[in-house]
PDB file of C-alpha atoms in Angstrom:
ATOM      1  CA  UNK A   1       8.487   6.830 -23.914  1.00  0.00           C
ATOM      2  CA  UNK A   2       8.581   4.250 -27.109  1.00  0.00           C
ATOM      3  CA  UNK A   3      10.009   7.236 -29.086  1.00  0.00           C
ATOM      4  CA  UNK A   4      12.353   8.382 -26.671  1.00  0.00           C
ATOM      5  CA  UNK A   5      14.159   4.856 -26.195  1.00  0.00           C
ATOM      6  CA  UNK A   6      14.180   3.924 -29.630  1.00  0.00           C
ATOM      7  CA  UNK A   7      13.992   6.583 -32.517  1.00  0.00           C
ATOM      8  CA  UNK A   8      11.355   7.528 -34.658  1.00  0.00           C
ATOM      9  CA  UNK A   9       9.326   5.232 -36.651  1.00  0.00           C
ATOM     10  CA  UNK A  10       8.567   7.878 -39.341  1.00  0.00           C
ATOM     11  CA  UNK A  11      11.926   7.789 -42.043  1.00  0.00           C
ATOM     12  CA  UNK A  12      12.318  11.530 -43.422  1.00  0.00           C
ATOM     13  CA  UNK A  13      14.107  10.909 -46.720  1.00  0.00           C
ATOM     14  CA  UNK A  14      14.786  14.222 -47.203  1.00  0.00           C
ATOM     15  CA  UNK A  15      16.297  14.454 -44.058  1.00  0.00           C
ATOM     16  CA  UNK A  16      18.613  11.581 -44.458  1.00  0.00           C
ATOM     17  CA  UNK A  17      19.831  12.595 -47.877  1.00  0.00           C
ATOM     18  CA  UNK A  18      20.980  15.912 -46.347  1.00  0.00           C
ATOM     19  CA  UNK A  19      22.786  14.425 -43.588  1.00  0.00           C
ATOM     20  CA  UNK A  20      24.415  11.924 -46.118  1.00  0.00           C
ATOM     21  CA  UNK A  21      28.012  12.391 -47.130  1.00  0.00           C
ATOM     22  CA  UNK A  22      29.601  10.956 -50.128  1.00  0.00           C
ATOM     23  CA  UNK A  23      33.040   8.842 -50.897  1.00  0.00           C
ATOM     24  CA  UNK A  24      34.033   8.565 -54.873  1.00  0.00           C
ATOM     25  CA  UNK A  25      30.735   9.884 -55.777  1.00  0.00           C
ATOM     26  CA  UNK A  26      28.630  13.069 -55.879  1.00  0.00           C
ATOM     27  CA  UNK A  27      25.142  14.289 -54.965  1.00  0.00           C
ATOM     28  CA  UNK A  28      24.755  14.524 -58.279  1.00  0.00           C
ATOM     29  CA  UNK A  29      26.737  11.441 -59.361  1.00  0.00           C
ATOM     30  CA  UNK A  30      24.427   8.862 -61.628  1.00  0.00           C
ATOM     31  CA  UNK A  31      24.190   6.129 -58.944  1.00  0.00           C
ATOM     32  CA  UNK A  32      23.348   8.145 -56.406  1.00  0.00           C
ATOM     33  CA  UNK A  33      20.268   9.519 -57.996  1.00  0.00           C
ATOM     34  CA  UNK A  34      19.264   6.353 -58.742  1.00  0.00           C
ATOM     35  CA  UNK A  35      19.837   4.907 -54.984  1.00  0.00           C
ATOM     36  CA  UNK A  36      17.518   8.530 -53.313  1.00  0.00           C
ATOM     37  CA  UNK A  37      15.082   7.897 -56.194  1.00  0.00           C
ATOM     38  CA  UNK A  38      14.514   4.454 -55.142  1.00  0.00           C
ATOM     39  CA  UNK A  39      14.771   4.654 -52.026  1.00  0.00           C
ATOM     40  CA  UNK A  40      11.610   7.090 -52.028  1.00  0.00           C
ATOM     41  CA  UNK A  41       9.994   4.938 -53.817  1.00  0.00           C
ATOM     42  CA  UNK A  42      10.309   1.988 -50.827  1.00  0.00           C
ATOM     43  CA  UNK A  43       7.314   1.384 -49.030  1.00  0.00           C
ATOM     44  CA  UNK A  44       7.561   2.084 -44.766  1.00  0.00           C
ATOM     45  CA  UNK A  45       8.954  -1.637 -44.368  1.00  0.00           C
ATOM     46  CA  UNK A  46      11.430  -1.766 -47.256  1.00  0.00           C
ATOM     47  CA  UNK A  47      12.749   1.995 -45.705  1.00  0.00           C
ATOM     48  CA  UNK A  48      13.057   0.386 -42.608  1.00  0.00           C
ATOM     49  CA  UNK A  49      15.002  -2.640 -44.070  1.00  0.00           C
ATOM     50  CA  UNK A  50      17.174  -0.831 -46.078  1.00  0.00           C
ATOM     51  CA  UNK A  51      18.080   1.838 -42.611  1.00  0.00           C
ATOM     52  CA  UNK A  52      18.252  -1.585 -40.761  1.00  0.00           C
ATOM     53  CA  UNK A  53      21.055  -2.793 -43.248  1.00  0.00           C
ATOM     54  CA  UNK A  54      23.181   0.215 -43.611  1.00  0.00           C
ATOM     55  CA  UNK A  55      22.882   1.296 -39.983  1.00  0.00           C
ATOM     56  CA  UNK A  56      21.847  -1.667 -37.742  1.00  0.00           C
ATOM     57  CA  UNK A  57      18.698  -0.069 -36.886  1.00  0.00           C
ATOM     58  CA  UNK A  58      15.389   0.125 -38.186  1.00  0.00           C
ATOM     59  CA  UNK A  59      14.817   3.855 -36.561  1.00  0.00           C
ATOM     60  CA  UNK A  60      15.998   7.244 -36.532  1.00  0.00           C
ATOM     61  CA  UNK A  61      16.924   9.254 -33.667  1.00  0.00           C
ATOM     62  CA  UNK A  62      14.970  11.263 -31.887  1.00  0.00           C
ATOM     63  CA  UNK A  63      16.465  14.463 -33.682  1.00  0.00           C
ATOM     64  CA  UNK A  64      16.939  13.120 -37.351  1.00  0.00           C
ATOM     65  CA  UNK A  65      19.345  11.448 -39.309  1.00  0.00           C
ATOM     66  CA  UNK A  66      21.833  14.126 -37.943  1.00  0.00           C
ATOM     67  CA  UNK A  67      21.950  12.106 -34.797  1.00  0.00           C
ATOM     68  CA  UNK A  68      22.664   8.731 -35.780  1.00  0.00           C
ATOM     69  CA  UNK A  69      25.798   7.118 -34.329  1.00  0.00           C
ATOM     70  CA  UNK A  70      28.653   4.915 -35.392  1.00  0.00           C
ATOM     71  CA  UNK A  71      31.337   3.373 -33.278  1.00  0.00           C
ATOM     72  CA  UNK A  72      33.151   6.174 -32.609  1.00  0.00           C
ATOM     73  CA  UNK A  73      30.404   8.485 -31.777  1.00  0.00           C
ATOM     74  CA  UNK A  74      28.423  10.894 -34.371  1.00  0.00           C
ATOM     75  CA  UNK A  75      28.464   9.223 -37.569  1.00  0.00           C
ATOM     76  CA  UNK A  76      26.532  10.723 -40.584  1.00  0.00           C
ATOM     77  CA  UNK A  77      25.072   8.004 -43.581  1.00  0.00           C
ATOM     78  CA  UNK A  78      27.771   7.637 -45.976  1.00  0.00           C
ATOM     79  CA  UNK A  79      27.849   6.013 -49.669  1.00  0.00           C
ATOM     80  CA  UNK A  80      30.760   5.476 -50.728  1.00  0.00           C
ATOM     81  CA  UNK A  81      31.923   4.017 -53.849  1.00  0.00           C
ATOM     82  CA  UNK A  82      33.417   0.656 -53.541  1.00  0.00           C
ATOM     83  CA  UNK A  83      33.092  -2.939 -55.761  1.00  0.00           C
ATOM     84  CA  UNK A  84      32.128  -4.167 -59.395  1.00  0.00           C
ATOM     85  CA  UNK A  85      28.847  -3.729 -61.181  1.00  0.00           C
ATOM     86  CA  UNK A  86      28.262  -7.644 -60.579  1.00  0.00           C
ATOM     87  CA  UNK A  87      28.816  -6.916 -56.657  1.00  0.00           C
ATOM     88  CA  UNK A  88      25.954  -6.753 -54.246  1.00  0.00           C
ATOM     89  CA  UNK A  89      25.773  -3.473 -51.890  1.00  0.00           C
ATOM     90  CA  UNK A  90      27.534  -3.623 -49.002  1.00  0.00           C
ATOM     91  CA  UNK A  91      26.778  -2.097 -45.762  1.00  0.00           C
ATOM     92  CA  UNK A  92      29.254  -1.292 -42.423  1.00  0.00           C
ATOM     93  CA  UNK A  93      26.732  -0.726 -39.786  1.00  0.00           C
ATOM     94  CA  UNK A  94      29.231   0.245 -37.036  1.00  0.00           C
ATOM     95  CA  UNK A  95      30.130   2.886 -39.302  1.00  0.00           C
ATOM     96  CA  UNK A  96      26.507   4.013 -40.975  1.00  0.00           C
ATOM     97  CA  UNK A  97      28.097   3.043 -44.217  1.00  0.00           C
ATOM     98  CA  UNK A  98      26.684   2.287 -47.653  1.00  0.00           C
ATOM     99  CA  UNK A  99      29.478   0.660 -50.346  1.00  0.00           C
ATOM    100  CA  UNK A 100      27.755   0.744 -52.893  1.00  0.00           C
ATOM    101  CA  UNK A 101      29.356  -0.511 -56.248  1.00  0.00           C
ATOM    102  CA  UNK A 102      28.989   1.334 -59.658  1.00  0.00           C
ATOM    103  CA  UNK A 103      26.522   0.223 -61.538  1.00  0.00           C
ATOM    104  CA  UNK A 104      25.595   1.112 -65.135  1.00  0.00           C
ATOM    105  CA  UNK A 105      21.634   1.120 -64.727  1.00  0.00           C
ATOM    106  CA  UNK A 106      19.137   2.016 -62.200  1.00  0.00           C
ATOM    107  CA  UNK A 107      17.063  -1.590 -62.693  1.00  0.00           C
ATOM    108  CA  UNK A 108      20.404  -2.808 -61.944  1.00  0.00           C
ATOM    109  CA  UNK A 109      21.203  -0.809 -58.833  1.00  0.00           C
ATOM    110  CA  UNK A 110      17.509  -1.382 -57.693  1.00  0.00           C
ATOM    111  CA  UNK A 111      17.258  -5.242 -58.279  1.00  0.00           C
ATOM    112  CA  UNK A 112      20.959  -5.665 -55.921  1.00  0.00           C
ATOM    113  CA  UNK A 113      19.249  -3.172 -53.346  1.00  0.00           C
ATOM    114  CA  UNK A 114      16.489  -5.564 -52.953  1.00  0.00           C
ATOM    115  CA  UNK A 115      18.720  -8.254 -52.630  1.00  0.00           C
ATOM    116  CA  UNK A 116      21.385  -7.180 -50.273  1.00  0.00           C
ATOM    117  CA  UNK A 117      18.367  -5.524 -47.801  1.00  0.00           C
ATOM    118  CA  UNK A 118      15.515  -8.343 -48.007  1.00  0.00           C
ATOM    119  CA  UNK A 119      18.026 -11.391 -47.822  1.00  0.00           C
ATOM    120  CA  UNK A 120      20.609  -9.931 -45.230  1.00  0.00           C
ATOM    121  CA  UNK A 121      20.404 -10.667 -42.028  1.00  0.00           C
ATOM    122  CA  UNK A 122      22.518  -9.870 -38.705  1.00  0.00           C
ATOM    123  CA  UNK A 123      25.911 -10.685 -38.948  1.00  0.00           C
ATOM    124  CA  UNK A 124      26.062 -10.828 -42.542  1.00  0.00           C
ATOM    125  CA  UNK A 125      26.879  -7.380 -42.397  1.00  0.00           C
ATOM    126  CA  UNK A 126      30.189  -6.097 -41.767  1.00  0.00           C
TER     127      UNK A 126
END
């Protein structure tokens, strides 16, 4: 019943990459290797952090990442390209929405992860 009523606990990356779109970058773009590479390399909490902050929920649906929901209905994960190199990640929860800024390293892109997902809380996402 758990599962049913609120998603599973389990976070599939490869799953959510493929039902991940992309705004001013690629699949193959430098940044977002870097963000899949450390993303799989998040422990279960830090997944579940980092799918709280970009979606407002700490679980997937019942059928995948394919099934998450935005404001308007189905709404796949997006990263989109938005902000300078000294800007923090920004997420749009309503919209399942990653703005995530260019960055010229992975330590970089990894060390404003961790900050945006383990020192956001609530409303401090848009």
């Amino acid at each position: 019943m758990e599962i049913l009523l609120c998603g599973i606990h389990e976070i599939d990356i490869d799953d959510w990459m493929r039902n991940t779109i992309y705004r001013n970058y690629t699949v193959n773009s430098k940044q977002v290797v870097w963000f899949w590479t450390f993303v799989k390399s998040l422990g279960t909490e830090q997944k579940a952090r980092l799918l709280q902050f970009v979606t407002g929920t700490c679980r997937v649906p019942i059928g995948g990442f394919s099934e998450l929901i935005g404001s308007n209905g189905p709404q796949k994960f997006c990263i989109e390209k938005v902000g300078k190199e000294s800007s923090l990640p920004r997420s749009h929860t309503c919209f399942n929405r990653l703005d995530l800024p260019p960055y010229k390293s992975a330590q970089q892109l990894q060390d404003k992860l961790l900050i945006a997902i383990e020192y956001t809380e609530g409303f401090g996402q848009e």
